[in-house]
Tab-separated table of C-alpha atoms in Angstrom:
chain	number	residue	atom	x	y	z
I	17	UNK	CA	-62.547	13.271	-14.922
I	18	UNK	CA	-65.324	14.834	-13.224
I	19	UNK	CA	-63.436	17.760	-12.169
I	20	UNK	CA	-62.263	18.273	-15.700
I	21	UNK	CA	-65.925	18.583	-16.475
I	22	UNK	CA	-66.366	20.762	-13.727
I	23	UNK	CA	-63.444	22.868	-14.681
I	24	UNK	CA	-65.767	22.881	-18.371
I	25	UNK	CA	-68.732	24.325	-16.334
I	26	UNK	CA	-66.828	26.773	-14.708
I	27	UNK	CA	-65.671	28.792	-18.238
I	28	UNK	CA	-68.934	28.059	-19.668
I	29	UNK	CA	-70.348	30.602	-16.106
I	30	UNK	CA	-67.764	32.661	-16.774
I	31	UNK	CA	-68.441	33.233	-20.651
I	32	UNK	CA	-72.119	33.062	-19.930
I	33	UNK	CA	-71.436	36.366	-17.192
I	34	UNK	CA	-69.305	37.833	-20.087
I	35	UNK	CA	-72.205	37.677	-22.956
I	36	UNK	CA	-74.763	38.901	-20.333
I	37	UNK	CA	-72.680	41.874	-20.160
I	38	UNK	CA	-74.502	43.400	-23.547
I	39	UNK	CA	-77.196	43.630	-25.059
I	40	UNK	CA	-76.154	42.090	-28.458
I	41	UNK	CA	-74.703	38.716	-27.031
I	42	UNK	CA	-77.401	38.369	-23.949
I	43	UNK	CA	-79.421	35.646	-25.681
I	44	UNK	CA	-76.093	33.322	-26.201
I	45	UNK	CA	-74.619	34.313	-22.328
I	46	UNK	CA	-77.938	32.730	-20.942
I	47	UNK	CA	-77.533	29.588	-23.359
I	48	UNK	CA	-73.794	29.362	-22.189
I	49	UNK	CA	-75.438	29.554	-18.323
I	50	UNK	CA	-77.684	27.116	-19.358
I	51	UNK	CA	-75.624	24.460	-20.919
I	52	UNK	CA	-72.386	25.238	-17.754
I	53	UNK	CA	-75.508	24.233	-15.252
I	54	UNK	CA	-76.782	20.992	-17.159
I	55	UNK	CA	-73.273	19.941	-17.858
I	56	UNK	CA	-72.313	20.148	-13.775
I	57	UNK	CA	-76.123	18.672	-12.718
I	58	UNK	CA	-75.416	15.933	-15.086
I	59	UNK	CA	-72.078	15.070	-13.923
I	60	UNK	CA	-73.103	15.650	-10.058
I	61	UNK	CA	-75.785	12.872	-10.609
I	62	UNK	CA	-73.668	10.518	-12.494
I	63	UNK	CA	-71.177	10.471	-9.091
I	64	UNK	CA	-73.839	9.970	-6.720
I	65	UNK	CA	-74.882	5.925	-5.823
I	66	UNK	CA	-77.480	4.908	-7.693
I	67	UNK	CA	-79.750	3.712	-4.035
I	68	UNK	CA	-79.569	7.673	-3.217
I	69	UNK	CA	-80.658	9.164	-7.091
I	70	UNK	CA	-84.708	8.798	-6.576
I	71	UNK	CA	-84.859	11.370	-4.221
I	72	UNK	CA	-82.402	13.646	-5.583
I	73	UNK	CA	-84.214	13.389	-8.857
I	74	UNK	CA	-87.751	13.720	-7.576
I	75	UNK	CA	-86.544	17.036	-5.850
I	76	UNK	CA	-84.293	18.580	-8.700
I	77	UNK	CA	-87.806	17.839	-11.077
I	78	UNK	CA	-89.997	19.488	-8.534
I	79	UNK	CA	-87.510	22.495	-8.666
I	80	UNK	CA	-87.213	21.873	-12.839
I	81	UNK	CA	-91.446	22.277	-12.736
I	82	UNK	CA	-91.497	25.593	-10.528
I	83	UNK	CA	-89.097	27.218	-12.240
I	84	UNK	CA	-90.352	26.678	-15.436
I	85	UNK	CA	-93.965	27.610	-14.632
I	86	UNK	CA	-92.795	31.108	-12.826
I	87	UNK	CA	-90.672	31.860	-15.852
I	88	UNK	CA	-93.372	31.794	-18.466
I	89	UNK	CA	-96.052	32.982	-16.309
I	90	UNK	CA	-94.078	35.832	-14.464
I	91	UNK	CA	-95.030	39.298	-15.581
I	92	UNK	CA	-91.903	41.244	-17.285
I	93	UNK	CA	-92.863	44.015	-14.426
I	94	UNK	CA	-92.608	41.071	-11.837
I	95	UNK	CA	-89.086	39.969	-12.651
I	96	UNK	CA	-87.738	42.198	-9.704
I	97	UNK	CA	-89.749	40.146	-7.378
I	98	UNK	CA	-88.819	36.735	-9.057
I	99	UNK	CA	-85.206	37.805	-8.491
I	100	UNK	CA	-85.529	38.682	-4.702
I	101	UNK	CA	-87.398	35.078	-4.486
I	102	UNK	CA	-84.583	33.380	-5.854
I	103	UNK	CA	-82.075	35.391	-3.748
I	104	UNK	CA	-83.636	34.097	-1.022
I	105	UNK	CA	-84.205	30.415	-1.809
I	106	UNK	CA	-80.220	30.432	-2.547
I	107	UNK	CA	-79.863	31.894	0.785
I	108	UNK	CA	-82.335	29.630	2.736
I	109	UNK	CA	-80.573	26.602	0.849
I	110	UNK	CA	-77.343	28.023	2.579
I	111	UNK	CA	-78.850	27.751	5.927
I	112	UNK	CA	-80.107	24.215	5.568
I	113	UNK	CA	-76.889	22.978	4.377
I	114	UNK	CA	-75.138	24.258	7.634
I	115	UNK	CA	-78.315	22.841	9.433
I	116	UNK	CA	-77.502	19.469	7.992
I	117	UNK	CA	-73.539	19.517	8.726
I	118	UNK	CA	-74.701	20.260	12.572
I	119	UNK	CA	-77.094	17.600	12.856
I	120	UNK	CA	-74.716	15.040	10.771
I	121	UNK	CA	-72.145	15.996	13.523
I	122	UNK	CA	-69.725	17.302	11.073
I	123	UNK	CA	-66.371	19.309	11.556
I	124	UNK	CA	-66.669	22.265	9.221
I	125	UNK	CA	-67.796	24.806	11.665
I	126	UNK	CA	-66.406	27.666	10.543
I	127	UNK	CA	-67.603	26.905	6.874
I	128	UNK	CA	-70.946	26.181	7.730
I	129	UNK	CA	-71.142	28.950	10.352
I	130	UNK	CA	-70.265	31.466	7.288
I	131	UNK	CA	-72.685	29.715	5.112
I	132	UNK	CA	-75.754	30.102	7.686
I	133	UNK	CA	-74.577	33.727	8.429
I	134	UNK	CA	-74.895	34.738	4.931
I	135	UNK	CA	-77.504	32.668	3.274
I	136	UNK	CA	-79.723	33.874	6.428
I	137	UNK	CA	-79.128	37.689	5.520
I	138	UNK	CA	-79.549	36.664	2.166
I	139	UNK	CA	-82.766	35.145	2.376
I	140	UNK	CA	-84.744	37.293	4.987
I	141	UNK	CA	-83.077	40.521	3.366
I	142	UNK	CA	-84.807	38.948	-0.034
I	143	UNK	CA	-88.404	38.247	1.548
I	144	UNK	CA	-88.253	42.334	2.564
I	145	UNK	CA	-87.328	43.007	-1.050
I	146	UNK	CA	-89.661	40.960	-2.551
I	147	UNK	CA	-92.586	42.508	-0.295
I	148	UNK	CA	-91.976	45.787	-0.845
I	149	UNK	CA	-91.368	45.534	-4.677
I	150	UNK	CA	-94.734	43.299	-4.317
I	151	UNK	CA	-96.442	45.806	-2.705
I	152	UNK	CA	-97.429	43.478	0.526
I	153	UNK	CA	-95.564	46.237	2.478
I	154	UNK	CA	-94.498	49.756	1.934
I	155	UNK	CA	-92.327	50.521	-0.506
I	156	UNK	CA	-90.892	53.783	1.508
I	157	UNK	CA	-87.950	53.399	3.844
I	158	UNK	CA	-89.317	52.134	7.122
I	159	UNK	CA	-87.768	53.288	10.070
I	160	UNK	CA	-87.862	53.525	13.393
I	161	UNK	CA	-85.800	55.483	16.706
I	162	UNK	CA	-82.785	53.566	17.674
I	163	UNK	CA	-82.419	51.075	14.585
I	164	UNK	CA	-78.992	51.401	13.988
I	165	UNK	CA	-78.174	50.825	17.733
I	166	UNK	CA	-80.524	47.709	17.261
I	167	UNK	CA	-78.606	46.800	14.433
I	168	UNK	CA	-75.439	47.561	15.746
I	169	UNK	CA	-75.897	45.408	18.685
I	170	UNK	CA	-77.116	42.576	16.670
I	171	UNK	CA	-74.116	42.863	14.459
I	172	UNK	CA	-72.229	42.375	17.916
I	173	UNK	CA	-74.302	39.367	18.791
I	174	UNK	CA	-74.241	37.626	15.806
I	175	UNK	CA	-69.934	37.823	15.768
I	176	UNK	CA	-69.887	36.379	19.082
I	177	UNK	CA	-72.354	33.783	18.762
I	178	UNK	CA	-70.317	33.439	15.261
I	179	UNK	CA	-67.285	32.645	16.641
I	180	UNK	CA	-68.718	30.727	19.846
I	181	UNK	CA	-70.122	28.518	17.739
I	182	UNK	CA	-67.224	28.110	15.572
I	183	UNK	CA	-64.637	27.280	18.341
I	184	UNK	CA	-67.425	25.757	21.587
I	185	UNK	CA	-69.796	23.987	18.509
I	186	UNK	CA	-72.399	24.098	20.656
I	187	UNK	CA	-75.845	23.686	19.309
I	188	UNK	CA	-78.077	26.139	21.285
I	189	UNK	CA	-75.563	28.686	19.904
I	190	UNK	CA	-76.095	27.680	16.440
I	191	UNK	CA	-79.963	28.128	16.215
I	192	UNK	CA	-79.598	31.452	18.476
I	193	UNK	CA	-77.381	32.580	15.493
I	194	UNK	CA	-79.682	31.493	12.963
I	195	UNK	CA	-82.352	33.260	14.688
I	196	UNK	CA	-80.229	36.665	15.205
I	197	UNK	CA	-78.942	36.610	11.318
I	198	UNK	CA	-82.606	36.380	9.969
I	199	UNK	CA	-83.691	39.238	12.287
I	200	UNK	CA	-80.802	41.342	10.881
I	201	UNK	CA	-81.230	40.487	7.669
I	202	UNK	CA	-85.113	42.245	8.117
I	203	UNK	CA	-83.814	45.237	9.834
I	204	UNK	CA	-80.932	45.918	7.296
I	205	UNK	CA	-83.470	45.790	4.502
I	206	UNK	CA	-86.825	47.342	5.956
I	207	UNK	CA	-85.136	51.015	6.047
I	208	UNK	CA	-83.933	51.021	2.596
I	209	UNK	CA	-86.214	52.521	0.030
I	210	UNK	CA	-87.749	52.106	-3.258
I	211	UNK	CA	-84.400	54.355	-4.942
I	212	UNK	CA	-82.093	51.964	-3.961
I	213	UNK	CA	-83.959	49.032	-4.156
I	214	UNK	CA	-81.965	47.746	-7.817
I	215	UNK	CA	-78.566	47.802	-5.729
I	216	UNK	CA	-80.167	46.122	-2.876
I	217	UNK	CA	-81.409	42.800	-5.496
I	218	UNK	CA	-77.616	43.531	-6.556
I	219	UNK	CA	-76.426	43.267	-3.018
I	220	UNK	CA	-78.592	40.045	-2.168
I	221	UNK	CA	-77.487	38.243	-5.413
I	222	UNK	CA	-73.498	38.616	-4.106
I	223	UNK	CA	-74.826	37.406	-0.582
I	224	UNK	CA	-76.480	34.027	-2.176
I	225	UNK	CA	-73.167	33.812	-4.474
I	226	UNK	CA	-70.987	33.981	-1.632
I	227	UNK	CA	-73.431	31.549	0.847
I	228	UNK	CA	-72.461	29.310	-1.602
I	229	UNK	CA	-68.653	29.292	-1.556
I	230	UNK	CA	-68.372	28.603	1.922
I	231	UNK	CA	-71.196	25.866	1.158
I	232	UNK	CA	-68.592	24.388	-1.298
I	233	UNK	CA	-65.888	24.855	1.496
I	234	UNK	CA	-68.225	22.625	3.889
I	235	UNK	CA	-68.833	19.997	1.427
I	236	UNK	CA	-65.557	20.245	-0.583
I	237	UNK	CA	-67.280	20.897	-4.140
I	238	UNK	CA	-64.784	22.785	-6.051
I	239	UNK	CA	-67.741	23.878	-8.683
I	240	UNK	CA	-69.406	25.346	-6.169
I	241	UNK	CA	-66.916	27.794	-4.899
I	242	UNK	CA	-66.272	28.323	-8.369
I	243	UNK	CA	-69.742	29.508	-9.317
I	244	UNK	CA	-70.727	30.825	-6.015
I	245	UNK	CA	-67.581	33.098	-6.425
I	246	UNK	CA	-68.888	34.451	-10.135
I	247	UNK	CA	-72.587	35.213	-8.699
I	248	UNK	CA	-70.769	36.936	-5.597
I	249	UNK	CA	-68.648	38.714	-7.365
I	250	UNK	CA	-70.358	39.592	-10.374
I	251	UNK	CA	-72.976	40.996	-7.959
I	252	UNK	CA	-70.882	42.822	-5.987
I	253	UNK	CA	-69.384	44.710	-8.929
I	254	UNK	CA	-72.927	45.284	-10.309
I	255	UNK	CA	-73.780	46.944	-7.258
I	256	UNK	CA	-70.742	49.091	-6.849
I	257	UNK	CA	-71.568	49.961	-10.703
I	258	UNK	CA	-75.216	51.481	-9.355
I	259	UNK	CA	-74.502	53.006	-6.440
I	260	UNK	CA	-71.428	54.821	-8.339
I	261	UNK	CA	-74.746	55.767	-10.945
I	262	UNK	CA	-76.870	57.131	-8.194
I	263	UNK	CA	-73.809	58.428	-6.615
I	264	UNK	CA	-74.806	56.828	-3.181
I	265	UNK	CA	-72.691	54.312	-1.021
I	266	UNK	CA	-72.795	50.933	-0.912
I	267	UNK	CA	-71.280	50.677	2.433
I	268	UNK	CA	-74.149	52.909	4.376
I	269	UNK	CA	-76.729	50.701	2.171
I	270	UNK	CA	-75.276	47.431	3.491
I	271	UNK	CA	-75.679	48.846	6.842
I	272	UNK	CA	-79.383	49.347	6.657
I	273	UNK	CA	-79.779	52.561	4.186
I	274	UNK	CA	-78.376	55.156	6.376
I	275	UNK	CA	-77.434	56.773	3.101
I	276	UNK	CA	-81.305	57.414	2.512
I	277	UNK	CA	-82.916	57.555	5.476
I	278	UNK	CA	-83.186	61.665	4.900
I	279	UNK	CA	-86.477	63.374	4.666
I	280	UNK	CA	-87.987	66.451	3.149
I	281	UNK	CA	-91.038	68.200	3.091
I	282	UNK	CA	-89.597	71.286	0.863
I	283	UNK	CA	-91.005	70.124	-1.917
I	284	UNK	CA	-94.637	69.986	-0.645
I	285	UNK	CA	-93.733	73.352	0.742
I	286	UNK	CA	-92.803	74.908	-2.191
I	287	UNK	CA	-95.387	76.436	-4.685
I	288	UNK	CA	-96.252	73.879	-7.394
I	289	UNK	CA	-98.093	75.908	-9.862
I	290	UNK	CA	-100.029	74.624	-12.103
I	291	UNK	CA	-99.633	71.562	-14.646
I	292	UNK	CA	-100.596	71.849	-18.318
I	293	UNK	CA	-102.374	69.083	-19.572
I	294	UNK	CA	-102.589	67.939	-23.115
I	295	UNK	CA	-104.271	65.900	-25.605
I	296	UNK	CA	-102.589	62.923	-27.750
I	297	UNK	CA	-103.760	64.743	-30.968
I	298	UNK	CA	-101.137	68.096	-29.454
I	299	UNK	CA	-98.483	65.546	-28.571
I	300	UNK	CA	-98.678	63.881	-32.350
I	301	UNK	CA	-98.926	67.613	-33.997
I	302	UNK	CA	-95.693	68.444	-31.968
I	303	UNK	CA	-94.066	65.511	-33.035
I	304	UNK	CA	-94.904	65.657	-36.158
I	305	UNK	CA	-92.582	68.907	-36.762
I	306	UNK	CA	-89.873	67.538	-34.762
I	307	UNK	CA	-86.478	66.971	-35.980
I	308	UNK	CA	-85.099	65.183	-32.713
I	309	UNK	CA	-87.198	63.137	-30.425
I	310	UNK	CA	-85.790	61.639	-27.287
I	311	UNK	CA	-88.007	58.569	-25.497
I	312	UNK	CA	-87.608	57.822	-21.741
I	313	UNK	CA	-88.957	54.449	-20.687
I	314	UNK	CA	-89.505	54.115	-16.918
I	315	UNK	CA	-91.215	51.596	-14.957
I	316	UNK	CA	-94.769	53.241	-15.937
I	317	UNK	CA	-94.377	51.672	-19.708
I	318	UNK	CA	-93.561	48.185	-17.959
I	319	UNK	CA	-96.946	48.206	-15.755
I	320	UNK	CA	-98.603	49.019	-19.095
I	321	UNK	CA	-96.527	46.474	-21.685
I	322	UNK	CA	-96.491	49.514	-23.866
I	323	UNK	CA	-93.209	48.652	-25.166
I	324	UNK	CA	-94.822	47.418	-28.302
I	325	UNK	CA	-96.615	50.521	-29.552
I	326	UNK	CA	-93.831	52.812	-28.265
I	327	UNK	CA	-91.651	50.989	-30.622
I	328	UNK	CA	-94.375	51.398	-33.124
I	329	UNK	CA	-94.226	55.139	-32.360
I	330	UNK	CA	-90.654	55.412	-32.768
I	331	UNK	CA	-90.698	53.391	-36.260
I	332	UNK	CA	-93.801	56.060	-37.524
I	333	UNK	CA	-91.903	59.348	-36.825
I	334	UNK	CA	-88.568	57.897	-38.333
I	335	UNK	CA	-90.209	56.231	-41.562
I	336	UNK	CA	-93.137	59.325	-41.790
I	337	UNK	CA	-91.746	62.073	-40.510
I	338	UNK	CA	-87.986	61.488	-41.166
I	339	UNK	CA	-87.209	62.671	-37.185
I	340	UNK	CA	-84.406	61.592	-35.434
I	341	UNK	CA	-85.591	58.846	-33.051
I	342	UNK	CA	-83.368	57.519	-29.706
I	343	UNK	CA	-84.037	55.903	-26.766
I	344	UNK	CA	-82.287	57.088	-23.122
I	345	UNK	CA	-82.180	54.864	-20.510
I	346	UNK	CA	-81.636	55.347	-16.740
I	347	UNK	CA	-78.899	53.051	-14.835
I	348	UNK	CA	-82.258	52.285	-12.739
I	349	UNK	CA	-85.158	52.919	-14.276
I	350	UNK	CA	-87.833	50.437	-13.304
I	351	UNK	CA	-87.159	48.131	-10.325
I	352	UNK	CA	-83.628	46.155	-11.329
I	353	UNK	CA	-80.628	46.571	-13.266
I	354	UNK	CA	-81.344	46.689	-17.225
I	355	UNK	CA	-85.390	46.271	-16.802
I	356	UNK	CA	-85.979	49.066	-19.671
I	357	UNK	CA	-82.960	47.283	-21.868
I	358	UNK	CA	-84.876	44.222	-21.437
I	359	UNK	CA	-88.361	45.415	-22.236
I	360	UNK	CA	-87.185	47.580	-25.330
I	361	UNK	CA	-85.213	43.798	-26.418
I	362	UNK	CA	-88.511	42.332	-26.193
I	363	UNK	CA	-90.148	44.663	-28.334
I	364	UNK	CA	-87.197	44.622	-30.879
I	365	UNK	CA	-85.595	48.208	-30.581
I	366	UNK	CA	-82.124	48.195	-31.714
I	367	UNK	CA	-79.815	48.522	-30.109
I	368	UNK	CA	-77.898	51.079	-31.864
I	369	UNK	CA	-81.340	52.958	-30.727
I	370	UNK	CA	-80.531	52.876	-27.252
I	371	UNK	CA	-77.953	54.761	-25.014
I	372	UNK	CA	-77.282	54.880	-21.693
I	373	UNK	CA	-77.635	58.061	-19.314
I	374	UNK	CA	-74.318	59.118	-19.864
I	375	UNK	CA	-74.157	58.920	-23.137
I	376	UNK	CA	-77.278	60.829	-24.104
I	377	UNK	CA	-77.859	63.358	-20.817
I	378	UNK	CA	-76.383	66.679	-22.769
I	379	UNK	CA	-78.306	66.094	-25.837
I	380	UNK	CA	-81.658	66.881	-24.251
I	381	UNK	CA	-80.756	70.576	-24.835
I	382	UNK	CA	-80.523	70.551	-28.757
I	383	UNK	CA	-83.542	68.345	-28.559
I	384	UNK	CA	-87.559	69.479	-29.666
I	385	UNK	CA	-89.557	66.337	-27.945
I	386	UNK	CA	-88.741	64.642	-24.915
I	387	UNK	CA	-91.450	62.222	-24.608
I	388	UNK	CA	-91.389	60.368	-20.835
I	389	UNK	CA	-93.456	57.159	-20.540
I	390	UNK	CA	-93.938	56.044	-17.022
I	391	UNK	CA	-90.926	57.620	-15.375
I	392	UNK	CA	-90.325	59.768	-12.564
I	393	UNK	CA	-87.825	59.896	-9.937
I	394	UNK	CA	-85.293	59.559	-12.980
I	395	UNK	CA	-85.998	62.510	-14.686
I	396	UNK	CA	-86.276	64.623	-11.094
I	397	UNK	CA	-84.499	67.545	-10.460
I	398	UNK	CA	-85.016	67.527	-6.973
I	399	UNK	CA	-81.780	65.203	-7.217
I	400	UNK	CA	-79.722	68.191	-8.170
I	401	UNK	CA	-80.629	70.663	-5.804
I	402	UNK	CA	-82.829	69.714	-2.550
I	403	UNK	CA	-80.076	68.247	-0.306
I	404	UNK	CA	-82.412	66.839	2.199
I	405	UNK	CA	-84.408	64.566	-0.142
I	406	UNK	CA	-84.156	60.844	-0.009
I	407	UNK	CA	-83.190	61.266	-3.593
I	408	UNK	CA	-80.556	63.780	-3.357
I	409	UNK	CA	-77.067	63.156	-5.578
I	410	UNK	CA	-78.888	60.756	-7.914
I	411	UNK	CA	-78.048	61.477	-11.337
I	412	UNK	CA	-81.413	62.174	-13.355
I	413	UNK	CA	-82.131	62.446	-16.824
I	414	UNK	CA	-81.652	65.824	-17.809
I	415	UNK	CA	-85.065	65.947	-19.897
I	416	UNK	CA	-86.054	69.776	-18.618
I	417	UNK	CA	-83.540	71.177	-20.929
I	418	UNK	CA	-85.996	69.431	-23.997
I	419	UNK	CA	-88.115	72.248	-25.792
I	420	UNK	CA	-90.935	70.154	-24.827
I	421	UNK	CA	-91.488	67.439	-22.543
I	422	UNK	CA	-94.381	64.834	-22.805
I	423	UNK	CA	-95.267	63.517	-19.472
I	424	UNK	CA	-97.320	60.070	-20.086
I	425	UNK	CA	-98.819	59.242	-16.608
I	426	UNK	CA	-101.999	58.295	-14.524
I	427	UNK	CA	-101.633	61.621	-12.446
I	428	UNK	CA	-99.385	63.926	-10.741
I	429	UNK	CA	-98.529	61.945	-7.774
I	430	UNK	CA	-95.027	61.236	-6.794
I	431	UNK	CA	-92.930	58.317	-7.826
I	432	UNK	CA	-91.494	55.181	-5.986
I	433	UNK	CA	-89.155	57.410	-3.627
I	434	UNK	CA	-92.188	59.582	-2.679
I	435	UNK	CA	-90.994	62.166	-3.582
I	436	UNK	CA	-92.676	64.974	-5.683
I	437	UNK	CA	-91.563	65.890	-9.218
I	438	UNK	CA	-91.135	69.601	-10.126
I	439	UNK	CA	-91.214	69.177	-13.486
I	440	UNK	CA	-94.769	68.569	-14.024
I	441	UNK	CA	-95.397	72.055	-13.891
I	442	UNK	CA	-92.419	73.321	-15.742
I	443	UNK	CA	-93.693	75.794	-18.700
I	444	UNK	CA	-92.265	73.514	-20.782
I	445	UNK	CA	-93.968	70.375	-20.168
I	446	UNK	CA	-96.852	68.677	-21.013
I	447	UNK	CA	-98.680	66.078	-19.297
I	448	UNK	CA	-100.571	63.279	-20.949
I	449	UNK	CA	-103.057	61.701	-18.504
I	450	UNK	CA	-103.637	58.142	-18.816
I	451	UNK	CA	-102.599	54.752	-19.687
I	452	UNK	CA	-99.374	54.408	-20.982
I	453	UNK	CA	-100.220	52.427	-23.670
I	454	UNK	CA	-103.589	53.399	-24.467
I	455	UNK	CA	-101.966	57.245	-24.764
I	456	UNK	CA	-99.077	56.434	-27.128
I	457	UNK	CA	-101.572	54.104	-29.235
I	458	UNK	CA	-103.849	57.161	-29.289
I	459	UNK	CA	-100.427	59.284	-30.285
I	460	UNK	CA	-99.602	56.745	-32.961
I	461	UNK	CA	-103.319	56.928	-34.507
I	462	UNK	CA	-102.803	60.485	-34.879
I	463	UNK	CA	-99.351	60.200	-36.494
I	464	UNK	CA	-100.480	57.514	-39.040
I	465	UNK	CA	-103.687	60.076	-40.407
């Protein structure tokens, strides 16, 4: 019976991945998650003697508590970091399973050696992840002379320690390669920079998904494979989806970011003229006589919750000024898959409002306003033409072909690559010092007079 259940569990993951795949039917994938996971908790306990429950209970309540506290108190620009986290506490649970089966004396070594070799790359891959999108550590790729020998050697290491321990099961062998798997896991992530950091949290997710199936191997829970297959697979198609976006390669970035580990200083080099700076009253008198408007959301707008008023914004010049509003958003923009989807959901855009890069990237040239809210490395064309950036071959958002671009941020500096944008001082553009959300409130007071 219980594996009937189970089986019930299993489609309700799978149709809870499926909804999550679009905007429209998000909200019911996540209740389909959540009922699959009560469902199998529910049946796990009701299988377990009742002398072993109180601890169980007490610890699946603590982890009930947490969760729910982080989730209503996490900022929407902190959910990258809450993701990483949880990466790694799948990961770390991986490693403490296999722990477990070695110090119960068990016999499924080459499970458990699979589970500890992941879920350790999982977890100290996350803790890098969640530092740098954190801020406790750079954000830039950090690298040093001879890492990918280091890395190669501990690749070598870790397979024979792997399958020492597997065939000798000797102990000393097993914390040696728990020790050696955390250590790459650091070194594979520290190089990789803030560009790829969405397919890294991709990357993670698939290693915690497939920690798990060999979990289930060890302990012979079928849901387990089950669901640790759709998390590992799910998340490795997500992040072949974004590096086929930014038109990098997942293989180099699993390796430690050779892919990105390019420099340049041609674009300090190069003359940057001078930026024009405007006025919120200029950007509303523009607007006001525009007949298409295109809004780019970037990570900016998240820092400054200014999803609200730009949504305000967008309602005014429709309603007012009869313009042709729409919304284009970057396969990364912000720090993780779908972060400017999920902001503009929160603030009630529709979604026939919103369209994706490809969808949208040629109609920047018959456009009069291209109005960019916290963005950056998106909209750089640096991408297209400086072949020793880090950025180089990302697709960008084609907003320099606008008759007029609106640049809403703090200053001029450079975005989370590093790397300097050109287009602030493109005759065409206009930059709007400031707050995000403070300017386009200040844009929206103008509109309304």
């Amino acid at each position: 019976m219980s594996e009937l259940i189970y089986l019930l569990a299993a489609v309700l993951f799978i149709l809870s991945i499926r909804g999550l795949s679009a905007p429209k039917s998000a909200r019911l994938g996540n209740f389909l998650g959540i009922a699959g996971m009560m469902l199998a908790i529910v049946t796990a306990l009701a299988l377990i003697p009742s002398e072993r429950l109180l601890p169980i209970i007490s610890a699946l309540t603590t982890g009930a508590i947490i969760g729910i506290v982080s989730g209503q108190k996490v900022r929407m620009t902190a959910l990258p970091q809450m993701i990483a986290a949880f990466n790694g506490l799948g990961g770390l649970a991986a490693v403490f399973l296999a722990a477990g089966e070695v110090a119960a004396a068990g016999t499924h070594y080459f499970a458990s050696s699979i589970g500890l070799v992941i879920g350790a790359l999982a977890f100290s891959g996350s803790m890098v992840a969640f530092a740098k999108l954190e801020g406790i550590i750079s954000g830039k790729a950090l690298s040093f002379p001879f890492q990918h020998t280091l890395n190669l050697l501990l690749f070598a290491l870790t397979a024979v320690l792997f399958f020492g321990f597997a065939f000798l099961h000797s102990e000393w062998m097993f914390w040696l390669l728990t020790a050696t798997a955390l250590l790459l896991g650091l070194l594979l992530v520290l190089p990789i920079g803030g560009a790829d950091m969405p397919i890294v949290i991709s990357v993670l997710n698939s290693y915690s998904g497939w920690a798990a199936v060999s979990i289930g191997f060890m302990l012979n829970q079928t849901l387990m494979i089950i669901t640790g297959t759709i998390v590992g697979a799910s998340g490795a198609i997500l992040a072949f989806v974004m590096t086929k976006a930014m038109n990098s390669s997942l293989i180099h970035i699993m390796l430690g970011g050779a892919a990105r580990l390019r420099q340049t200083d041609k674009a300090a080099e190069a003359e940057k003229g001078t930026a024009r700076s405007g006025s919120p009253e200029d950007a509303a008198f523009i607007m006001e006589n525009a007949e298409k408007i295109i809004i780019v959301p970037g990570y900016g707008m998240a820092v400054a919750r200014a999803q609200h008023v730009l949504k305000e914004m967008a309602d005014l010049l429709r309603q007012k000024y009869h313009a042709e509003v729409r919304f284009a958003i970057h396969p990364v923009a912000g720090r993780m898959p779908g972060h400017m989807n999920v902001l503009l959901a929160e603030a009630n855009v529709s979604y026939d409002e919103i369209f994706e890069m490809e969808d949208i990237n040629r109609a920047f040239s018959d456009t009069d306003v291209a109005y960019v809210i916290g963005a950056n490395d998106i909209t750089n064309p640096i991408a297209k033409t400086d072949t020793s950036s880090p950025i180089y071959g990302m697709p960008v958002l084609d907003v320099a072909a606008a008759k007029t671009v609106f640049f809403v941020k703090r200053s001029l500096s450079s975005g989370y690559s590093g790397v300097d944008n050109p287009l602030f001082y493109n005759e065409n553009t206009i930059m709007l010092y400031g707050d995000a959300k403070a300017v386009t409130e200040a844009v929206v007071k103008e509109l309304e007079k």
